[in-house]
Tab-separated table of C-alpha atoms in Angstrom:
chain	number	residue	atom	x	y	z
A	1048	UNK	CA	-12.836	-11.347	-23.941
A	1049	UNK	CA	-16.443	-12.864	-22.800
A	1050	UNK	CA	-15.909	-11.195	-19.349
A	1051	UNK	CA	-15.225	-7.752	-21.077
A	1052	UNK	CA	-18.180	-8.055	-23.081
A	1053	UNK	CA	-20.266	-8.438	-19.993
A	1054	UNK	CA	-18.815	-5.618	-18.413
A	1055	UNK	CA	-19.358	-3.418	-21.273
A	1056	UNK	CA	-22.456	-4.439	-21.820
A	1057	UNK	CA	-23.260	-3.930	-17.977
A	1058	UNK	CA	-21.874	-0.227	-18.717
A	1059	UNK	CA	-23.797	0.508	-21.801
A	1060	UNK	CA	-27.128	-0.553	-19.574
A	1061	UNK	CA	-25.672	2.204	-16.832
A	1062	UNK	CA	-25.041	4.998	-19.470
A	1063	UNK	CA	-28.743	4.645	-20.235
A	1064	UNK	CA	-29.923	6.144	-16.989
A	1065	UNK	CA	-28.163	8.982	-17.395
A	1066	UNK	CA	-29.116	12.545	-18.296
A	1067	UNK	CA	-28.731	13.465	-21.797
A	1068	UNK	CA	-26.017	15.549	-21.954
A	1069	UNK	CA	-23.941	13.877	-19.181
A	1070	UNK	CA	-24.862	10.672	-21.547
A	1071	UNK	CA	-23.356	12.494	-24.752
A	1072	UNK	CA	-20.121	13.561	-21.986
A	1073	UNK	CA	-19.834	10.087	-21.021
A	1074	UNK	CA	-20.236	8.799	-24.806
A	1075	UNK	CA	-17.398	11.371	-26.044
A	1076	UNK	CA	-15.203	10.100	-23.452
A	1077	UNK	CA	-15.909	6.638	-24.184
A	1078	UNK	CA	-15.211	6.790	-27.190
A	1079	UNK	CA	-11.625	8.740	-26.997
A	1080	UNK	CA	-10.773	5.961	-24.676
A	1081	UNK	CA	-11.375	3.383	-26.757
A	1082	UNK	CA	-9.726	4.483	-29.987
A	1083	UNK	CA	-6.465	5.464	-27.841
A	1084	UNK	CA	-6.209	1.855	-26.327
A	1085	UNK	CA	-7.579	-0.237	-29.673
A	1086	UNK	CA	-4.946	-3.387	-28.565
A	1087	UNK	CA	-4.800	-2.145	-25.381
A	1088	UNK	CA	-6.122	-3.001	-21.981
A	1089	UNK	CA	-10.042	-2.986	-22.535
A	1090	UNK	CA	-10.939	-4.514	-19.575
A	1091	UNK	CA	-9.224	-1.764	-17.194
A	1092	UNK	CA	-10.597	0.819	-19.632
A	1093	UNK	CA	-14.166	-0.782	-18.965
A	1094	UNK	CA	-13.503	-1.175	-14.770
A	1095	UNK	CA	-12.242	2.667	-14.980
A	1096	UNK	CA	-15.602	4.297	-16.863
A	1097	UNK	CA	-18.020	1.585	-15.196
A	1098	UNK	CA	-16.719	3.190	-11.602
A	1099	UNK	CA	-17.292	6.848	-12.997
A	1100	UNK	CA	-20.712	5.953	-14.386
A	1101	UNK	CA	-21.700	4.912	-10.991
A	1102	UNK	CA	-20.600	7.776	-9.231
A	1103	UNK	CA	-22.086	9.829	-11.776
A	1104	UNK	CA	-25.467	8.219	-11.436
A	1105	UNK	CA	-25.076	8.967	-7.731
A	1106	UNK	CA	-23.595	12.649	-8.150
A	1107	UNK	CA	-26.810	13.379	-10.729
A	1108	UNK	CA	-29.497	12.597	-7.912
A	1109	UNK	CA	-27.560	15.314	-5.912
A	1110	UNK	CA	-27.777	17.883	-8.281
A	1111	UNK	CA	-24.375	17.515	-10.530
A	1112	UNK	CA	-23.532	16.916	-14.106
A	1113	UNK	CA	-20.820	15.500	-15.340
A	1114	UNK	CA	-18.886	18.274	-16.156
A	1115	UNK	CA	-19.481	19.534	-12.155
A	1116	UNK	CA	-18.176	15.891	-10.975
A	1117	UNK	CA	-15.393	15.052	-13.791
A	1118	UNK	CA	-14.562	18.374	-14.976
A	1119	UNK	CA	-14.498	20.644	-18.174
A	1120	UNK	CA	-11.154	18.385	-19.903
A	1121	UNK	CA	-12.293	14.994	-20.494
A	1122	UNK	CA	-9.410	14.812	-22.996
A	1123	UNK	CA	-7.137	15.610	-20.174
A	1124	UNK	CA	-8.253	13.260	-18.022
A	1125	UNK	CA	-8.411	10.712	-19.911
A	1126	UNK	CA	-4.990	10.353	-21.270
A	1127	UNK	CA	-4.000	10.876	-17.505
A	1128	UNK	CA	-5.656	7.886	-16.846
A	1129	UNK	CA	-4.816	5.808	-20.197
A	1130	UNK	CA	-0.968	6.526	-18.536
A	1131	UNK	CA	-1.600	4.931	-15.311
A	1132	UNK	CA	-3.757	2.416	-16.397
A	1133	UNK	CA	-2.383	-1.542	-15.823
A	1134	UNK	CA	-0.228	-2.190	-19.272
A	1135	UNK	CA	-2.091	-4.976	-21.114
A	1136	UNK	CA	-1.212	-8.625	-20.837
A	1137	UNK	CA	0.617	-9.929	-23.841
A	1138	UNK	CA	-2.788	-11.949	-24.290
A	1139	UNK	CA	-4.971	-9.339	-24.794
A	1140	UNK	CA	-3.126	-7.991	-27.398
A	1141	UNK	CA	-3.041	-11.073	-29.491
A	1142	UNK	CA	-6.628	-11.959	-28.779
A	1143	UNK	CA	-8.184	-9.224	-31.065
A	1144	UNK	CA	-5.254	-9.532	-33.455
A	1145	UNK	CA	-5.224	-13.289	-33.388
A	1146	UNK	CA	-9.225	-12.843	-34.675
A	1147	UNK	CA	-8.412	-10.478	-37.578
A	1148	UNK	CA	-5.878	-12.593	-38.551
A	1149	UNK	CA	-8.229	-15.505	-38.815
A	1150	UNK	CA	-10.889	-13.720	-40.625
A	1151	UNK	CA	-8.901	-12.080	-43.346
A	1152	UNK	CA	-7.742	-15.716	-43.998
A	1153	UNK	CA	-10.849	-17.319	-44.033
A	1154	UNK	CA	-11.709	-15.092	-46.767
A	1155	UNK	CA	-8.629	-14.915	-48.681
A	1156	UNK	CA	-9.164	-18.800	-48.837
A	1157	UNK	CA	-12.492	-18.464	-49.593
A	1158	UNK	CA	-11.848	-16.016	-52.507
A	1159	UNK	CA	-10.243	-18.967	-54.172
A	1160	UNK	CA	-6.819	-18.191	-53.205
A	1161	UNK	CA	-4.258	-17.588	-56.198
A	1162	UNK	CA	-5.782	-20.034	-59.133
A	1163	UNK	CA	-7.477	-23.515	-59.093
A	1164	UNK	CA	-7.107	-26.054	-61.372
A	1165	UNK	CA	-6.565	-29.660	-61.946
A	1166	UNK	CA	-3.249	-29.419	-59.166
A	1167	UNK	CA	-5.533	-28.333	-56.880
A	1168	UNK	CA	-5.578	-25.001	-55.260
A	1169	UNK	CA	-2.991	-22.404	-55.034
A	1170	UNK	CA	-2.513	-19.816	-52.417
A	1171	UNK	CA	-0.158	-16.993	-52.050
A	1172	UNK	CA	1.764	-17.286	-48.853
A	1173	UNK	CA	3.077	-14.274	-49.314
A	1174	UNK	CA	-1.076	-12.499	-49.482
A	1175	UNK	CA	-1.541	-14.593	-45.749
A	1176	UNK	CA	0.728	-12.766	-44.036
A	1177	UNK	CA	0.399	-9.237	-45.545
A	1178	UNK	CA	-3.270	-9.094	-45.558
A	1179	UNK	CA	-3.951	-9.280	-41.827
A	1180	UNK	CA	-0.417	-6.540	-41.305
A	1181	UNK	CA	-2.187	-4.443	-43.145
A	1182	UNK	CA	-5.655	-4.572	-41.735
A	1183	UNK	CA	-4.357	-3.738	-38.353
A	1184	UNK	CA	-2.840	-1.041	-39.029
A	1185	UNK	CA	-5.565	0.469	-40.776
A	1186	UNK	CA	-7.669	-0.002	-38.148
A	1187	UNK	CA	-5.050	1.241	-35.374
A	1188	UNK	CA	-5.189	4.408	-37.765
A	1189	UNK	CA	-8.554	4.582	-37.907
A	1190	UNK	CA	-9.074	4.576	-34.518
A	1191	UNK	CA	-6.561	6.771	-33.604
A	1192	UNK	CA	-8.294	8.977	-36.594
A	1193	UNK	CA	-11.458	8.546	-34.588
A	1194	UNK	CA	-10.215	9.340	-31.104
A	1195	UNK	CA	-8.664	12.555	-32.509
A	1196	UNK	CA	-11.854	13.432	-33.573
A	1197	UNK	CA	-13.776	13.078	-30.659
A	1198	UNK	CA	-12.590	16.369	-28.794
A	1199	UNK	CA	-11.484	18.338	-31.899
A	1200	UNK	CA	-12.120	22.249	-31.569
A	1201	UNK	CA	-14.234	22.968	-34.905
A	1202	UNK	CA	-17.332	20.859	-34.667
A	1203	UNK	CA	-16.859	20.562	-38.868
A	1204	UNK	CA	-13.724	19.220	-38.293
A	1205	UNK	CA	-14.399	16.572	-35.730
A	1206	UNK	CA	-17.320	15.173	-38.560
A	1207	UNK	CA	-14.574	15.544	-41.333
A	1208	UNK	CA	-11.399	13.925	-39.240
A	1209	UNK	CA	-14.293	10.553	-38.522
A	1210	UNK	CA	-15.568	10.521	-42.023
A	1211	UNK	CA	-11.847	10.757	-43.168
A	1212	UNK	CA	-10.800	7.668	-40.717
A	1213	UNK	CA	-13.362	5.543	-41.990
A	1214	UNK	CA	-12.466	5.903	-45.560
A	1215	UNK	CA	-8.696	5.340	-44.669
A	1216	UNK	CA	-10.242	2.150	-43.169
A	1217	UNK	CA	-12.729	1.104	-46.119
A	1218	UNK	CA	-10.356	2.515	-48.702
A	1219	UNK	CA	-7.157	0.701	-48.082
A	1220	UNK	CA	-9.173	-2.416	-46.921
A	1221	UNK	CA	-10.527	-2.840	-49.946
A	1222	UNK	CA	-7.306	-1.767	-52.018
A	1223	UNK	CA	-5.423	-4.246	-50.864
A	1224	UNK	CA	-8.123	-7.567	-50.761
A	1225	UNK	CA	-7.970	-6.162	-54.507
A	1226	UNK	CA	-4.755	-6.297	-54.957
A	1227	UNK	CA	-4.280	-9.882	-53.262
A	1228	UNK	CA	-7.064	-11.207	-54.984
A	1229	UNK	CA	-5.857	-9.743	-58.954
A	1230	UNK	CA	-2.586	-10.146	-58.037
A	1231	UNK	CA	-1.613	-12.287	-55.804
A	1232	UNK	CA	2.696	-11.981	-55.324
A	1233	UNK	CA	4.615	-14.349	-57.123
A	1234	UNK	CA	6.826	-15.242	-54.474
A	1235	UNK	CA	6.033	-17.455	-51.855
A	1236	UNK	CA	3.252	-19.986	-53.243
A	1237	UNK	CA	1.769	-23.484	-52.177
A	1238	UNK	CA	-0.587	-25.572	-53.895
A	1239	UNK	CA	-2.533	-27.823	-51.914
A	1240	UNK	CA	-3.464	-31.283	-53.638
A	1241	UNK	CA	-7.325	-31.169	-54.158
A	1242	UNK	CA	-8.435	-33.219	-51.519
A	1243	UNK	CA	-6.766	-31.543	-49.047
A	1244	UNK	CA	-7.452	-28.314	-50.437
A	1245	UNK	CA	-11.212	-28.833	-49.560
A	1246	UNK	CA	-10.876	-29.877	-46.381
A	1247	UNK	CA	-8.798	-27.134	-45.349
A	1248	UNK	CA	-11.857	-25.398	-46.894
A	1249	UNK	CA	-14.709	-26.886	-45.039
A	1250	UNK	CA	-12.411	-26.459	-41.920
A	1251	UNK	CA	-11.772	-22.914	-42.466
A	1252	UNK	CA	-15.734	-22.244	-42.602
A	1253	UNK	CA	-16.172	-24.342	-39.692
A	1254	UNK	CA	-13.518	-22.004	-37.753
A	1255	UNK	CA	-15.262	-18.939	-38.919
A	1256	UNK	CA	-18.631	-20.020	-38.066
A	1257	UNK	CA	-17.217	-20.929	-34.425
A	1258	UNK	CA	-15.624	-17.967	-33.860
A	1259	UNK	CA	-18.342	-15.432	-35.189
A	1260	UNK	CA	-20.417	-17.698	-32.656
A	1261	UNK	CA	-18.182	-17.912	-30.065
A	1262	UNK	CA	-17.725	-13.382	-30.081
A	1263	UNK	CA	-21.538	-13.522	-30.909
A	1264	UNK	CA	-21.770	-15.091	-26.877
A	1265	UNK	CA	-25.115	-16.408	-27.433
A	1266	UNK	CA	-26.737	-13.468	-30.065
A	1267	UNK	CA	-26.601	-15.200	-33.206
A	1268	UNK	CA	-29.513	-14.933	-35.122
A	1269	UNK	CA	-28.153	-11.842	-36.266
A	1270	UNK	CA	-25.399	-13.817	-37.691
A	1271	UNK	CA	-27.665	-15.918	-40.131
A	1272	UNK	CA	-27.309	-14.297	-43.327
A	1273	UNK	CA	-23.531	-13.453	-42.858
A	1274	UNK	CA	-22.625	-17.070	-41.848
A	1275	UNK	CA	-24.985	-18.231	-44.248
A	1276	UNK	CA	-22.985	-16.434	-47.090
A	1277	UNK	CA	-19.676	-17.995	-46.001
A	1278	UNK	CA	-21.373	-21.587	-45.871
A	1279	UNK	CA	-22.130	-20.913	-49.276
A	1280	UNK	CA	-19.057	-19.394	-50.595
A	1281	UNK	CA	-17.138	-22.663	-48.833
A	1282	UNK	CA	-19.752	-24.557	-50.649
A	1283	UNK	CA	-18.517	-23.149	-54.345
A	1284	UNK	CA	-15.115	-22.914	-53.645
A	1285	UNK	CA	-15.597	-26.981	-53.204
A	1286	UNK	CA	-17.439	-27.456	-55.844
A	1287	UNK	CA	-14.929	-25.214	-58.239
A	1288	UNK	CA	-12.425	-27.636	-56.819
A	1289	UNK	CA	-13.834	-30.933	-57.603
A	1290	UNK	CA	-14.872	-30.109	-60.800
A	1291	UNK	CA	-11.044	-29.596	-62.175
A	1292	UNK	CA	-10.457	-33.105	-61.211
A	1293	UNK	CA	-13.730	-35.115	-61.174
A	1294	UNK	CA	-16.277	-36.250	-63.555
A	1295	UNK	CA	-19.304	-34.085	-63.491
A	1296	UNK	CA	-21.724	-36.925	-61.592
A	1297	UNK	CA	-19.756	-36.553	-58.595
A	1298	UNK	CA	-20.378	-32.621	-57.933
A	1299	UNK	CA	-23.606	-32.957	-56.302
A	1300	UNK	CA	-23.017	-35.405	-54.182
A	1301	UNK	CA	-20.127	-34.394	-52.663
A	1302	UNK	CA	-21.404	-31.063	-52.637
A	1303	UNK	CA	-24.280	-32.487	-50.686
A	1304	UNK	CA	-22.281	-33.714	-48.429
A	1305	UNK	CA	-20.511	-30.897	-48.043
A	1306	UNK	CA	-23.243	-28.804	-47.570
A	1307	UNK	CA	-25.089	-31.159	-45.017
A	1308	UNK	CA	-21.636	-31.367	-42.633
A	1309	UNK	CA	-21.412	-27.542	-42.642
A	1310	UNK	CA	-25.172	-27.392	-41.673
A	1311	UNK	CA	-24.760	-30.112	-39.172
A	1312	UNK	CA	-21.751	-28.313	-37.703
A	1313	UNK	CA	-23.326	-24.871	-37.493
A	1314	UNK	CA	-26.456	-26.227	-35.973
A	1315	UNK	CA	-24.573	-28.038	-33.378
A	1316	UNK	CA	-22.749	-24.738	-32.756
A	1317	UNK	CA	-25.742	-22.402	-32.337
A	1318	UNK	CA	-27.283	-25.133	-29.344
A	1319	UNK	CA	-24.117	-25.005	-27.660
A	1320	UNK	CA	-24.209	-20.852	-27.787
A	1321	UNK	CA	-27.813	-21.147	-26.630
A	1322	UNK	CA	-27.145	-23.038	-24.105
A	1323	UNK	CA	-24.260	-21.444	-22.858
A	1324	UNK	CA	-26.410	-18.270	-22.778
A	1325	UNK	CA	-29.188	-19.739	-20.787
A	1326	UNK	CA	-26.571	-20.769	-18.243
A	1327	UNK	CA	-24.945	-17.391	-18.142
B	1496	UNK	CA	1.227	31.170	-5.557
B	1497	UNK	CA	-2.205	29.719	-7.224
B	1498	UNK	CA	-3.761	27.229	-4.853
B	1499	UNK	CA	-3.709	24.596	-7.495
B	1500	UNK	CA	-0.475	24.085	-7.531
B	1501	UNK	CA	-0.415	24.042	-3.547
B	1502	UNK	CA	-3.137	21.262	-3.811
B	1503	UNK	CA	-1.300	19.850	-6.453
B	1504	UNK	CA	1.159	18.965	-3.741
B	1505	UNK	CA	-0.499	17.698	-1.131
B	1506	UNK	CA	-3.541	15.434	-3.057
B	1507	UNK	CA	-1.755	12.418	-3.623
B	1508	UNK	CA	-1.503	12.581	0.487
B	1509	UNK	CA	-5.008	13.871	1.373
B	1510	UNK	CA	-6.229	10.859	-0.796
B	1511	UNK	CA	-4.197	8.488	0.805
B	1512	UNK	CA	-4.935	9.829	4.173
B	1513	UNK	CA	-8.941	9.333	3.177
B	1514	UNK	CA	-8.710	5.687	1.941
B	1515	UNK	CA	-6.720	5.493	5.152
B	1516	UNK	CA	-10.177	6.036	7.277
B	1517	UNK	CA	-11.633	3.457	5.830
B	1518	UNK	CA	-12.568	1.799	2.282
B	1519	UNK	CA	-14.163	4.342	-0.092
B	1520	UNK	CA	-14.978	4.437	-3.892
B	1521	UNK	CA	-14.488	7.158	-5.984
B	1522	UNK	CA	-17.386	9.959	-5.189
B	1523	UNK	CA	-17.023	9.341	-1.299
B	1524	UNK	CA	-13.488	10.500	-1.620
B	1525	UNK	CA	-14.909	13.474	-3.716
B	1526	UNK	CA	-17.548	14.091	-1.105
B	1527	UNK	CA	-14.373	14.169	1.955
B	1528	UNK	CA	-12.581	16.194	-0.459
B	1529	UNK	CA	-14.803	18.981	-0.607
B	1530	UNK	CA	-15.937	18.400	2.908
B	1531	UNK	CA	-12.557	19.730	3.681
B	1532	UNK	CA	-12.416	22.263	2.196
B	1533	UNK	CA	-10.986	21.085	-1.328
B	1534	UNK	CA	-14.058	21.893	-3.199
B	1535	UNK	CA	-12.110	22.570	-6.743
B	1536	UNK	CA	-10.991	18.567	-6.757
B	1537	UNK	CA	-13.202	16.703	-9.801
B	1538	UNK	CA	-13.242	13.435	-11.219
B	1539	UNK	CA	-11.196	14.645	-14.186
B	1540	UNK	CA	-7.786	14.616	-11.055
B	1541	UNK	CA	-9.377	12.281	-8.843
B	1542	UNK	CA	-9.674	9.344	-11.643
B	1543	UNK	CA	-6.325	9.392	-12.795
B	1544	UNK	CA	-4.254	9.789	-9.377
B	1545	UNK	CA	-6.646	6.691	-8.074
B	1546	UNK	CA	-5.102	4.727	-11.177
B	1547	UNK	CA	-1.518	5.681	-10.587
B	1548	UNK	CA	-2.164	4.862	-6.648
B	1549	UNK	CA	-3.157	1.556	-7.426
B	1550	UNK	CA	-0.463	0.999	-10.638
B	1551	UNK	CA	2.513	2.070	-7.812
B	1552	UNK	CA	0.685	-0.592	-5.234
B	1553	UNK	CA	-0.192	2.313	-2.394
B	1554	UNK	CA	-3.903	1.345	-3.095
B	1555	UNK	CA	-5.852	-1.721	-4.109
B	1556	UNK	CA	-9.092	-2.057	-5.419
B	1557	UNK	CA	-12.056	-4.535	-4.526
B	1558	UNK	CA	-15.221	-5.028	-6.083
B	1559	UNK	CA	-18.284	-4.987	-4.137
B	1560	UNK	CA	-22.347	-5.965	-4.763
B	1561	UNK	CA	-24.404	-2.972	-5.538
B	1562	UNK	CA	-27.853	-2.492	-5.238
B	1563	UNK	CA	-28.100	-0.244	-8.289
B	1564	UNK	CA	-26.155	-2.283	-11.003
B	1565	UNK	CA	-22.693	-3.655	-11.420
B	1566	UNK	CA	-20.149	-4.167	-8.568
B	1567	UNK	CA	-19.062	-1.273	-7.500
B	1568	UNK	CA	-15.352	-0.611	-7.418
B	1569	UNK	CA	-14.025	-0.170	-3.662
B	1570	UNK	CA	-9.877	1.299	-2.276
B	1571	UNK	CA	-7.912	0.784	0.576
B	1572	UNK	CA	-4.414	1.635	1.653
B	1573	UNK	CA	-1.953	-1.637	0.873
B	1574	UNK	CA	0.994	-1.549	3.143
B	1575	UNK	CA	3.219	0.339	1.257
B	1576	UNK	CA	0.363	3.209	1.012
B	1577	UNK	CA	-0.074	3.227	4.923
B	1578	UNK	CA	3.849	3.676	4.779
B	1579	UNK	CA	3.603	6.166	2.166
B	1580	UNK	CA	0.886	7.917	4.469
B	1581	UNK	CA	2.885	7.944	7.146
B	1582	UNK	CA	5.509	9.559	5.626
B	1583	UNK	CA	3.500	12.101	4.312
B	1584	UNK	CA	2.029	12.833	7.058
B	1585	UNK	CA	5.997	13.194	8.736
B	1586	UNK	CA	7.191	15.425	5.921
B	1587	UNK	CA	3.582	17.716	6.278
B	1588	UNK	CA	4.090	18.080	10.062
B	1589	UNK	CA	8.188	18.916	9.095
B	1590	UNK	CA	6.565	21.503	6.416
B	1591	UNK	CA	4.042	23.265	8.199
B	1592	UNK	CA	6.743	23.828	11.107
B	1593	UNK	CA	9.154	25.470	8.210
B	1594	UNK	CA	7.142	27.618	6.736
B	1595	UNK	CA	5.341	28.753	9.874
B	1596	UNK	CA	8.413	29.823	10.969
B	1597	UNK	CA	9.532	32.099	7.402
B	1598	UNK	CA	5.857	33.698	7.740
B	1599	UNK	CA	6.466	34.742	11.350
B	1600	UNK	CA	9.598	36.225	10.592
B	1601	UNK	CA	8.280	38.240	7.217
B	1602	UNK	CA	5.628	39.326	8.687
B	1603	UNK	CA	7.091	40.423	12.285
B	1604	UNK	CA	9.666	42.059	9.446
B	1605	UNK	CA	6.634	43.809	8.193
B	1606	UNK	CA	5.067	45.416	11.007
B	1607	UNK	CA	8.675	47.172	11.780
């Protein structure tokens, strides 16, 4: 996934040095691409445009555009290629899904799961493993929504069919975390003893920060306020957790605690990043 | 017949027989292509039938430093595309015979 993101971001810094237009061509394509091959193979995807940008670059100081070098049916040619592009490895499929997965956990855990109380806290099972089902296919919709947009005849109807996909995306995101989180299925539920309970908390923050750092590659700083909000959500879910079980005295300090490992951890985390950036 | 579908026939072969004079990346093939006299031939075929070249093994692709950015992306004939070129080149030869021969004997038909 790291070696993609170089490559893409090696492409994006290519596209810039292009005309205009043959930037907006080239942008279009991109795009279709992309939303036809959401858990595909990214990487060829990347290799395939990066070799077109160059020779465009080259074609454009002799004259040509990209519709002289590539042709007037982008759309064409790119599900042409999509067809005889290397099927992905079983890898890169589950590395995107494998992510989404972990994220719509991490919050569904950090929502509070099903109830807490004195037991400790109890999570639908049955929310884990239809949250994340969902989510991907909304996006794969979306996306597909998107892609079909990209080359539509009526202008109107290419902003529309975009607009459209999002709010199938946003819409049914948010209809189902609703759902979960007001009611949660019956079926299928564990309660994990309070101690446990918060450190499969602190641990699920500690996975999220890693992994927002580790897809971050080194740009974090950006991160701050979102990771900061998920510290602090981990924080009060803790807190909510002790409290059913442990005179008041207690919270502070173990929230303390709390709070000081997370910060610890994420610090450590960020130097890491940084360094691995300065290395790269 | 339209021309296209004539060239249709015979790209898959002309490409091959291109990578086969040496390594190339995409535009140079585009540049040989017109050069001969294909001057219709765009990215928008040439893309595509470079992927399905590689995907069947006839081609492989190697990266290669660039001065203006990212490696740049580099074919040649595998052994199975010099076989396939050969071939090609067999059945063209085999071809051009046929046909020459039909178009001598309609037209000599003609002038009588």
């Amino acid at each position: 996934m790291m070696k993609n993101d170089m490559a893409v971001h090696a492409l994006n810094q290519l596209v810039t040095r292009l005309t205009p237009a043959d930037r907006a061509y080239v942008g279009d394509l991109r795009a279709y691409l992309n939303g036809r091959s959401l858990f595909g193979n990214a990487a060829a995807v990347t290799s395939a445009v990066t070799a077109m940008v160059q020779d465009l670059l080259e074609a454009e100081a002799e004259g040509e555009t990209a519709q002289t070098l590539l042709g007037d049916s982008p759309q064409g040619m790119a599900r042409e290629l999509l067809s005889n592009l290397p099927r992905p490895r079983l890898r890169d499929h589950l590395i995107p899904i494998s992510v989404m997965m972990a994220f719509s956990w991490i919050f569904l855990l950090l929502s509070g799961g099903a109830r807490i109380d004195a037991r400790g806290l109890t999570i639908s099972a049955a929310a884990f493993l239809i949250l994340p089902l969902v989510l991907c296919l909304a996006l794969a919709a979306a996306f597909q929504l998107l892609a079909a947009s990209v080359y539509a005849k009526n202008p109107r109807l290419r902003k529309q069919r975009a607009i459209a996909g999002l709010m199938v995306l946003g819409v049914g995101a948010c209809g189902v975390l609703l759902w979960l989180g007001v009611w949660p299925p019956q079926w299928w539920r564990l309660t994990v003893p309070t101690g446990w309970s918060v450190v499969l908390i602190v641990t699920a923050v500690l996975v999220y920060v890693g992994l927002q750092l580790w897809l971050a590659h080194g740009t974090w700083t950006r991160l701050v306020p979102s990771l900061g909000l998920v510290v602090l959500m981990g924080w009060f879910i803790s807190w909510r957790l002790l409290s059913a079980t442990n005179p008041p005295i207690l919270y502070p300090l173990v929230g303390g605690v709390v709070t000081a490992m997370l910060l610890v951890a994420f610090a450590a985390a960020a130097v890491v990043a940084r360094r691995g950036t300065r290395q790269a | 017949m339209k021309q296209t579908q004539l060239i249709k026939g015979v790209l898959e072969g002309a490409v091959l027989a291109i990578i086969g004079d040496g390594e190339k990346y995409g535009y140079e093939m585009i540049q040989a292509l017109r050069a001969a006299g294909f001057e219709s031939i765009v990215g928008g075929t040439l893309y595509p039938l470079l992927a399905k070249l590689e995907k069947n093994g006839e081609v492989a692709s190697q990266l290669r430093p660039s001065d203006t950015g990212p490696d740049r992306k580099y074919y040649h004939l595998t052994g199975a595309g010099r076989q396939s070129l050969a071939a090609f080149a067999q059945q063209w030869e085999q071809l051009v015979a046929q046909v020459a021969t039909l178009l001598k004997g309609s037209l000599h038909d003609d002038e009588k």
